[in-house]
XYZ file of C-alpha atoms in Angstrom:
557
model
C -57.749 14.010 16.575
C -56.841 10.452 15.503
C -53.547 10.676 17.352
C -55.376 11.806 20.518
C -57.789 8.868 20.289
C -54.925 6.455 19.733
C -53.112 7.812 22.788
C -56.254 7.436 24.891
C -56.635 3.816 23.801
C -52.954 3.128 24.532
C -53.278 4.648 28.004
C -56.331 2.482 28.683
C -54.476 -0.677 27.681
C -51.483 0.246 29.830
C -53.551 1.398 32.812
C -53.598 -2.078 34.347
C -49.833 -2.241 34.680
C -48.859 1.435 34.717
C -51.288 3.372 36.857
C -50.178 6.278 38.988
C -53.683 7.152 40.137
C -54.331 4.099 42.358
C -52.159 2.383 44.991
C -49.987 -0.368 43.569
C -51.048 -2.694 46.363
C -54.739 -2.752 45.389
C -55.863 -6.383 45.128
C -56.839 -6.964 41.504
C -56.141 -9.230 38.588
C -55.957 -6.504 35.948
C -52.833 -8.118 34.512
C -54.767 -11.151 33.385
C -57.667 -9.095 32.052
C -55.332 -7.870 29.303
C -54.986 -10.847 26.919
C -51.529 -9.919 25.610
C -50.003 -9.102 29.011
C -49.078 -12.635 30.151
C -47.865 -13.599 26.681
C -45.710 -10.482 26.328
C -44.259 -10.935 29.822
C -43.330 -14.552 29.136
C -41.769 -13.588 25.788
C -39.911 -10.699 27.407
C -38.558 -13.010 30.112
C -37.310 -15.502 27.512
C -35.695 -12.741 25.422
C -33.924 -11.234 28.434
C -32.665 -14.664 29.498
C -31.244 -15.275 26.013
C -29.638 -11.823 25.859
C -28.133 -12.108 29.337
C -26.631 -15.535 28.675
C -25.472 -14.685 25.158
C -23.818 -11.335 25.802
C -23.008 -11.113 29.514
C -22.124 -14.662 30.567
C -18.829 -15.188 32.340
C -16.661 -18.280 32.075
C -18.575 -19.771 35.002
C -21.982 -19.913 33.254
C -23.306 -17.042 35.392
C -24.462 -13.839 33.641
C -23.050 -10.527 34.831
C -26.414 -8.809 34.308
C -29.775 -10.528 34.762
C -32.677 -8.312 33.690
C -35.344 -11.018 33.615
C -35.722 -10.911 37.408
C -36.255 -7.143 37.452
C -38.876 -7.315 34.694
C -40.730 -10.171 36.392
C -40.688 -8.470 39.792
C -41.964 -5.124 38.445
C -44.814 -6.649 36.433
C -45.705 -9.061 39.255
C -45.944 -6.227 41.768
C -47.905 -3.927 39.471
C -50.288 -6.570 38.193
C -52.126 -7.402 41.412
C -51.999 -9.813 44.315
C -53.788 -12.801 45.828
C -53.065 -16.507 46.017
C -54.496 -17.346 42.592
C -52.733 -14.445 40.944
C -49.376 -15.234 42.581
C -49.501 -18.930 41.645
C -50.442 -18.107 38.061
C -47.741 -15.497 37.726
C -45.137 -17.766 39.318
C -45.960 -20.394 36.708
C -45.640 -17.737 34.016
C -42.191 -16.730 35.293
C -41.068 -20.354 35.295
C -42.174 -20.875 31.684
C -40.379 -17.732 30.516
C -37.075 -18.542 32.237
C -37.162 -22.218 31.239
C -37.842 -21.320 27.611
C -34.905 -18.937 27.575
C -32.584 -21.510 29.134
C -33.510 -24.079 26.501
C -33.128 -21.531 23.678
C -29.490 -20.858 24.585
C -28.715 -24.568 24.659
C -28.519 -25.355 28.361
C -29.236 -28.969 29.256
C -32.360 -30.035 31.158
C -30.591 -30.271 34.518
C -29.019 -26.797 34.266
C -32.220 -25.276 32.863
C -34.384 -26.669 35.660
C -31.872 -25.636 38.309
C -31.574 -22.076 36.966
C -35.360 -21.807 36.633
C -35.936 -22.953 40.207
C -33.435 -20.579 41.788
C -34.674 -17.665 39.651
C -38.251 -18.332 40.714
C -37.105 -18.408 44.358
C -35.290 -15.099 43.928
C -38.142 -13.303 42.192
C -40.751 -14.633 44.630
C -38.638 -13.540 47.600
C -38.169 -10.078 46.059
C -41.934 -9.722 45.575
C -42.716 -10.851 49.138
C -40.120 -8.528 50.669
C -41.182 -5.558 48.529
C -44.814 -6.003 49.511
C -43.828 -6.234 53.146
C -41.213 -3.505 53.486
C -41.663 -0.957 50.654
C -44.501 1.441 51.606
C -47.050 1.615 48.817
C -44.533 -0.081 46.507
C -43.355 3.431 45.659
C -39.765 4.214 44.727
C -40.528 7.919 44.258
C -39.548 8.790 47.829
C -36.236 8.511 49.663
C -37.553 6.006 52.202
C -39.373 3.906 49.611
C -36.381 3.800 47.261
C -33.937 2.980 50.077
C -36.099 0.076 51.240
C -36.535 -1.142 47.662
C -32.760 -1.177 47.084
C -32.271 -3.153 50.294
C -34.841 -5.686 49.051
C -32.964 -5.925 45.749
C -29.733 -6.611 47.650
C -31.238 -9.235 50.000
C -33.510 -11.170 47.626
C -30.728 -12.683 45.436
C -28.649 -14.007 48.365
C -30.342 -17.435 48.831
C -30.398 -18.050 45.072
C -26.762 -16.994 44.730
C -25.751 -19.503 47.397
C -27.845 -22.326 45.915
C -26.668 -21.693 42.346
C -23.012 -21.499 43.413
C -23.265 -24.822 45.247
C -25.186 -26.450 42.360
C -22.740 -25.246 39.699
C -19.809 -26.460 41.770
C -21.405 -29.914 41.986
C -22.586 -30.061 38.373
C -19.768 -28.462 36.366
C -17.040 -27.792 38.931
C -17.352 -23.982 38.752
C -15.756 -21.853 41.457
C -18.453 -21.329 44.130
C -16.953 -18.002 45.252
C -16.864 -16.546 41.733
C -20.303 -17.968 40.995
C -21.831 -16.484 44.146
C -20.184 -13.113 43.605
C -21.157 -12.702 39.951
C -24.694 -14.047 40.496
C -25.414 -11.815 43.465
C -24.087 -8.609 41.833
C -25.694 -9.314 38.467
C -29.100 -10.263 39.821
C -29.167 -7.470 42.429
C -28.287 -5.024 39.660
C -31.035 -6.352 37.397
C -33.642 -6.180 40.157
C -32.602 -2.677 41.154
C -32.356 -1.157 37.669
C -35.286 -2.749 35.850
C -37.392 -3.070 38.999
C -36.949 0.620 39.886
C -37.839 1.636 36.340
C -40.904 -0.601 36.324
C -42.203 0.767 39.625
C -41.261 4.412 38.968
C -43.108 4.816 35.690
C -46.690 5.933 36.260
C -49.540 6.753 33.972
C -48.801 10.467 34.154
C -45.373 9.824 32.596
C -47.043 8.479 29.443
C -48.546 11.908 28.836
C -45.095 13.160 27.855
C -45.917 12.114 24.283
C -48.410 14.996 24.250
C -45.659 17.476 25.089
C -43.266 17.471 22.109
C -40.697 19.791 23.691
C -40.484 17.673 26.849
C -40.330 14.484 24.809
C -37.550 15.904 22.643
C -35.607 16.960 25.740
C -35.851 13.485 27.260
C -34.917 11.832 23.972
C -31.928 14.130 23.543
C -30.669 13.405 27.069
C -31.059 9.649 26.597
C -29.279 9.974 23.242
C -26.362 11.819 24.815
C -26.127 9.241 27.600
C -26.182 6.414 25.056
C -23.512 8.149 22.956
C -21.290 8.644 26.011
C -21.706 4.964 26.954
C -20.821 3.908 23.413
C -17.685 6.041 23.464
C -16.630 4.598 26.824
C -17.657 0.928 26.617
C -17.450 0.108 22.895
C -14.378 -0.784 20.849
C -13.529 2.939 20.955
C -12.765 2.695 24.718
C -12.360 6.454 25.004
C -11.407 7.806 28.461
C -14.544 9.932 28.800
C -16.145 8.286 31.821
C -16.435 11.669 33.530
C -19.056 12.697 30.958
C -21.676 10.287 32.256
C -22.088 11.721 35.737
C -23.259 15.257 34.745
C -25.582 13.784 32.107
C -27.138 11.421 34.645
C -27.489 14.228 37.176
C -29.196 16.375 34.551
C -31.599 13.520 33.807
C -32.359 13.179 37.532
C -32.997 16.916 37.871
C -35.182 17.203 34.791
C -37.087 13.890 34.864
C -36.763 12.693 38.464
C -36.879 8.975 39.357
C -38.571 7.673 36.199
C -36.094 9.493 33.961
C -32.940 8.446 35.783
C -34.229 4.863 36.068
C -34.651 4.755 32.271
C -31.168 6.215 31.825
C -29.667 3.641 34.205
C -31.222 0.838 32.151
C -29.339 2.158 29.104
C -26.094 2.690 31.040
C -26.211 -0.730 32.726
C -26.841 -2.658 29.517
C -24.152 -0.835 27.551
C -21.580 -0.829 30.378
C -21.885 -4.529 31.249
C -22.399 -5.656 27.650
C -19.381 -3.704 26.408
C -17.234 -4.791 29.314
C -18.057 -8.474 28.817
C -17.248 -8.067 25.113
C -13.741 -6.991 26.092
C -14.117 -3.237 25.626
C -14.061 -0.281 27.980
C -11.775 0.616 30.872
C -11.624 -2.964 32.246
C -10.779 -4.845 29.047
C -7.380 -5.952 30.372
C -8.901 -8.031 33.220
C -10.181 -11.592 32.993
C -13.929 -12.248 32.508
C -14.790 -12.630 36.196
C -12.943 -9.498 37.268
C -14.247 -7.507 34.289
C -17.774 -8.468 35.258
C -17.268 -7.567 38.897
C -15.705 -4.178 38.133
C -18.451 -3.236 35.686
C -21.116 -4.265 38.189
C -19.506 -2.255 40.967
C -19.173 0.753 38.656
C -22.924 0.792 38.065
C -23.932 -0.167 41.629
C -21.655 2.250 43.448
C -20.961 4.880 40.800
C -24.283 5.490 39.086
C -27.083 3.943 41.158
C -26.782 6.523 44.013
C -28.102 9.146 41.596
C -31.471 7.424 42.016
C -31.484 8.700 45.595
C -30.855 12.251 44.364
C -33.852 11.954 42.045
C -36.007 10.514 44.847
C -34.998 13.391 47.120
C -35.960 15.919 44.428
C -39.279 14.164 43.832
C -40.012 14.173 47.554
C -39.183 17.855 47.693
C -41.612 18.455 44.812
C -44.372 16.674 46.707
C -43.686 18.648 49.871
C -43.679 21.903 47.897
C -46.986 20.951 46.282
C -48.499 20.127 49.685
C -47.215 23.418 51.066
C -48.737 25.284 48.112
C -52.061 23.494 48.546
C -51.984 24.176 52.296
C -51.230 27.843 51.672
C -54.132 28.091 49.240
C -56.454 26.440 51.764
C -55.251 28.819 54.466
C -55.792 31.804 52.177
C -59.299 30.623 51.335
C -60.041 30.101 55.039
C -58.646 33.547 55.845
C -60.774 35.128 53.132
C -63.848 33.317 54.439
C -63.050 34.476 57.968
C -62.613 38.048 56.766
C -65.981 37.919 54.993
C -67.594 36.523 58.135
C -66.061 39.253 60.309
C -67.214 41.932 57.879
C -70.735 40.532 57.758
C -70.915 40.231 61.555
C -69.656 43.793 61.981
C -72.211 45.159 59.529
C -75.008 43.207 61.197
C -73.996 44.508 64.649
C -73.680 48.196 63.746
C -77.300 48.931 62.826
C -79.065 47.505 65.901
C -76.389 48.859 68.232
C -76.906 52.334 66.806
C -80.589 52.030 67.642
C -79.822 50.888 71.183
C -77.493 53.853 71.721
C -80.165 56.265 70.494
C -82.834 54.799 72.749
C -80.454 54.746 75.731
C -79.543 58.401 75.272
C -83.193 59.395 74.976
C -83.978 57.386 78.093
C -81.086 58.885 80.076
C -82.105 62.392 78.970
C -85.647 61.892 80.237
C -87.171 62.280 76.787
C -89.050 58.987 77.056
C -90.800 59.982 80.260
C -89.977 60.684 83.828
C -86.931 58.704 85.062
C -85.459 58.087 88.458
C -81.766 58.405 89.297
C -81.383 54.639 89.137
C -83.002 54.533 85.711
C -80.674 57.253 84.430
C -77.670 55.316 85.713
C -78.940 52.145 84.039
C -79.516 54.028 80.772
C -75.985 55.430 80.883
C -74.583 51.953 81.500
C -76.622 50.700 78.543
C -75.199 53.421 76.286
C -71.658 52.757 77.500
C -71.953 49.015 76.854
C -73.516 49.608 73.440
C -70.717 51.969 72.464
C -68.197 49.287 73.432
C -70.009 46.865 71.152
C -70.034 49.517 68.421
C -66.281 50.001 68.816
C -65.814 46.259 68.592
C -67.877 46.197 65.380
C -65.713 48.935 63.866
C -62.540 47.096 64.869
C -63.841 43.833 63.424
C -64.660 45.601 60.196
C -61.188 47.143 60.075
C -59.547 43.764 60.722
C -61.605 42.113 57.980
C -60.784 44.884 55.514
C -57.099 44.858 56.408
C -56.771 41.080 56.007
C -58.657 41.076 52.706
C -56.569 43.965 51.355
C -59.599 46.258 51.131
C -57.959 48.931 53.318
C -56.417 51.580 51.101
C -53.535 53.606 52.454
C -52.245 56.838 50.969
C -48.600 57.272 51.836
C -47.517 60.880 52.086
C -45.079 62.892 54.234
C -46.448 62.879 57.781
C -45.225 65.031 60.665
C -44.748 62.405 63.367
C -44.246 64.901 66.219
C -47.528 66.663 65.434
C -49.345 63.340 65.111
C -48.103 62.196 68.542
C -49.283 65.464 70.079
C -52.723 64.938 68.548
C -52.847 61.399 69.969
C -51.820 62.730 73.410
C -54.561 65.355 73.411
C -57.201 62.852 72.455
C -55.958 60.392 75.068
C -55.997 62.772 78.043
C -59.664 63.585 77.420
C -60.679 60.013 78.257
C -61.831 59.267 81.772
C -59.533 56.227 82.158
C -56.477 58.464 81.640
C -57.089 60.475 84.828
C -54.133 60.312 87.150
C -51.767 59.166 84.356
C -49.131 61.528 83.001
C -49.008 61.299 79.162
C -45.879 62.902 77.627
C -44.501 63.397 74.125
C -40.731 63.322 73.596
C -39.246 64.286 70.206
C -35.560 63.374 69.770
C -34.396 64.805 66.469
C -35.335 67.268 63.774
C -37.522 66.892 60.687
C -39.043 63.601 61.766
C -41.213 63.187 58.699
C -42.381 59.646 57.883
C -43.878 58.269 54.689
C -47.238 57.119 56.070
C -51.013 57.375 55.975
C -51.643 59.900 58.744
C -55.124 58.591 59.556
C -54.039 54.947 59.786
C -50.852 55.823 61.668
C -52.868 57.794 64.204
C -55.119 54.732 64.570
C -52.070 52.520 65.219
C -50.493 54.869 67.784
C -53.884 55.459 69.387
C -54.338 51.701 69.854
C -50.867 51.324 71.350
C -51.319 54.330 73.644
C -54.776 53.140 74.744
C -53.300 49.756 75.663
C -50.481 51.471 77.560
C -53.052 53.359 79.620
C -55.205 50.254 80.272
C -52.479 47.728 81.043
C -49.659 49.960 82.325
C -51.686 52.364 84.452
C -49.909 51.180 87.587
C -46.793 52.982 86.351
C -48.641 56.325 86.388
C -46.950 57.486 83.190
C -47.108 56.900 79.414
C -44.424 58.231 77.089
C -44.878 58.825 73.338
C -41.391 59.139 71.844
C -40.047 59.511 68.316
C -36.491 59.553 67.009
C -34.354 58.567 64.033
C -33.360 54.903 63.651
C -30.749 54.975 60.889
C -32.725 56.172 57.843
C -36.140 55.339 59.323
C -38.438 57.095 61.740
C -39.037 55.198 64.972
C -42.068 55.772 67.193
C -42.246 54.297 70.696
C -45.147 54.026 73.135
C -43.664 53.362 76.583
C -45.526 52.400 79.739
C -44.043 51.724 83.162
C -46.419 48.993 84.237
C -45.838 45.311 85.112
C -44.216 44.342 81.802
C -44.558 41.139 79.768
C -42.888 37.750 79.786
C -41.311 36.379 76.588
C -44.135 33.859 76.282
C -46.752 36.606 76.327
C -44.749 38.760 73.913
C -44.880 35.907 71.387
C -48.722 35.937 71.551
C -49.258 39.694 71.577
C -50.236 40.233 67.955
C -52.562 37.223 67.693
C -56.199 38.258 67.114
C -58.583 37.804 70.070
C -55.758 36.790 72.401
C -55.943 38.790 75.640
C -53.112 36.907 77.336
C -55.328 35.464 80.048
C -57.005 38.770 80.979
C -60.411 37.799 79.600
C -61.967 37.736 83.078
C -60.177 40.800 84.410
C -61.796 44.165 85.008
C -59.826 45.655 82.102
C -62.041 46.056 79.053
C -60.843 44.842 75.660
C -61.384 42.388 72.845
C -57.850 41.363 71.863
C -57.921 42.676 68.301
C -56.335 46.121 68.684
C -52.735 44.940 68.393
C -53.510 42.570 65.518
C -55.108 45.484 63.666
C -52.182 47.773 64.502
C -49.739 45.215 63.098
C -51.658 44.828 59.842
C -52.074 48.587 59.366
C -48.369 49.133 60.027
C -47.432 46.500 57.460
C -49.768 48.070 54.897
C -47.737 51.271 55.302
C -44.487 49.377 54.707
C -43.455 49.564 58.345
C -42.559 47.209 61.167
C -43.980 46.854 64.668
C -42.694 45.090 67.759
C -42.325 45.154 71.525
C -39.503 45.280 74.063
C -40.404 44.262 77.591
C -39.470 42.318 80.689
C -41.447 41.473 83.824
C -41.472 44.421 86.222
C -39.863 46.807 83.698
C -42.810 48.081 81.691
C -43.260 47.662 77.933
C -42.087 49.610 74.900
C -44.128 49.129 71.729
C -42.302 50.466 68.679
C -43.157 51.255 65.079
C -40.613 51.979 62.368
C -41.547 53.626 59.088
C -39.640 54.846 56.061
C -38.599 58.468 56.181
C -40.277 60.788 53.685
């Protein structure tokens, strides 16, 4: 309990500078509302300046790795924004760098010069990041790519100014000075800056997951051990070990994890190299520095992009999951609505049919021929509405999974004959030849006979309505490899590819809404769902002017 309370207090203190719940660009001065934040940042800047100059300085007074800029940029960006805030933080950066320069023994002129160019570099990095990095996020491929470009561009003016100043003040080589400054400062901005921007409040919760924390600690330990073996006095030729470890860190802990690992690798690689260890110990100081910088920049930094790509994929997968859940909820709501509408329609329609039949039969009083005709039309229309209600109810049940199917061996030939007999009794089938063709023996499918008859009946009814001009409807069954195939063939006008793509959409009548052909556009959608519930497939083969063949394939019994 005490540990939980302590963690909550720690998260509250860190929320101002490490908050993954709010945009980093929100205008606030939370940084200065935490009393220790400015003091700790200034101290951290001074410490990093001392460490960089003491352990990574080349013969030309320029450090091969400059972490102070990356720390300052990350905290500056995460702390807030506004003129007052920026001026105050700029002053804070200047104090930290100047203190570090004095602590390592640089003279006033060098200290002021280095402080000025560092402030220019950090300020430029902050301005460019705010302008070109969307949301100041490095957890996406685009955001990270833009951030790395900012880290490469921001040190250029300072590198030029420092190289010229050092040439004038101490006679240092301007080319070597520019090269080492630019690589070292770009590396510091990229490594520490990426880590500072990648870490969010949710990452702090890892301390509440001991297994995850142990895994991260073990990976960082292995990476540190590999770096020690490669870049210490041991100088073992095991550089190939780092890449799989870094890739594993990227896969398991994404951008924040690999950014933390790169901080460790960069410090140990450049520090060891400048101490004369590692694979580049035989080169002079300037070349050692350059090679170590290039190793990290070109060899290890690209793994950040891999982690960003994985993190972006995670976000897309989460959005897809959320979208699927929303679609499923909407579909369930639609199914409930359809079921409710169908139930509400059935009762009054039944009453209308009863009254219409009594009226047409003269049981409500004497009726004329016109009244009988009107009563019959009323009954016919009501029965169409009743059929629609039943279809709506079936669609709702099928989509919600409430339709139960009992799969058992079903004689397909006999079922087609039953469908044919029922079809030829309907008035709209007059003048149309309905045939059954059985091609093969023992055509027994694993199906629900009632639901399969409903599917074939829907397909055959559509063939009669829309393909009547062909004068013939064929119900055919045959073997298709180890499955039973059923085809309903009409010889009507056929369908274009565009219309075929829309056939099984509910309530889509393919532009025939105002035609004389009755229908509601849900028969095929219901047939598709019922076929799928029986483990089968349904489709259509057609071309304009060549009729249409609707087919169903089911597993053989």
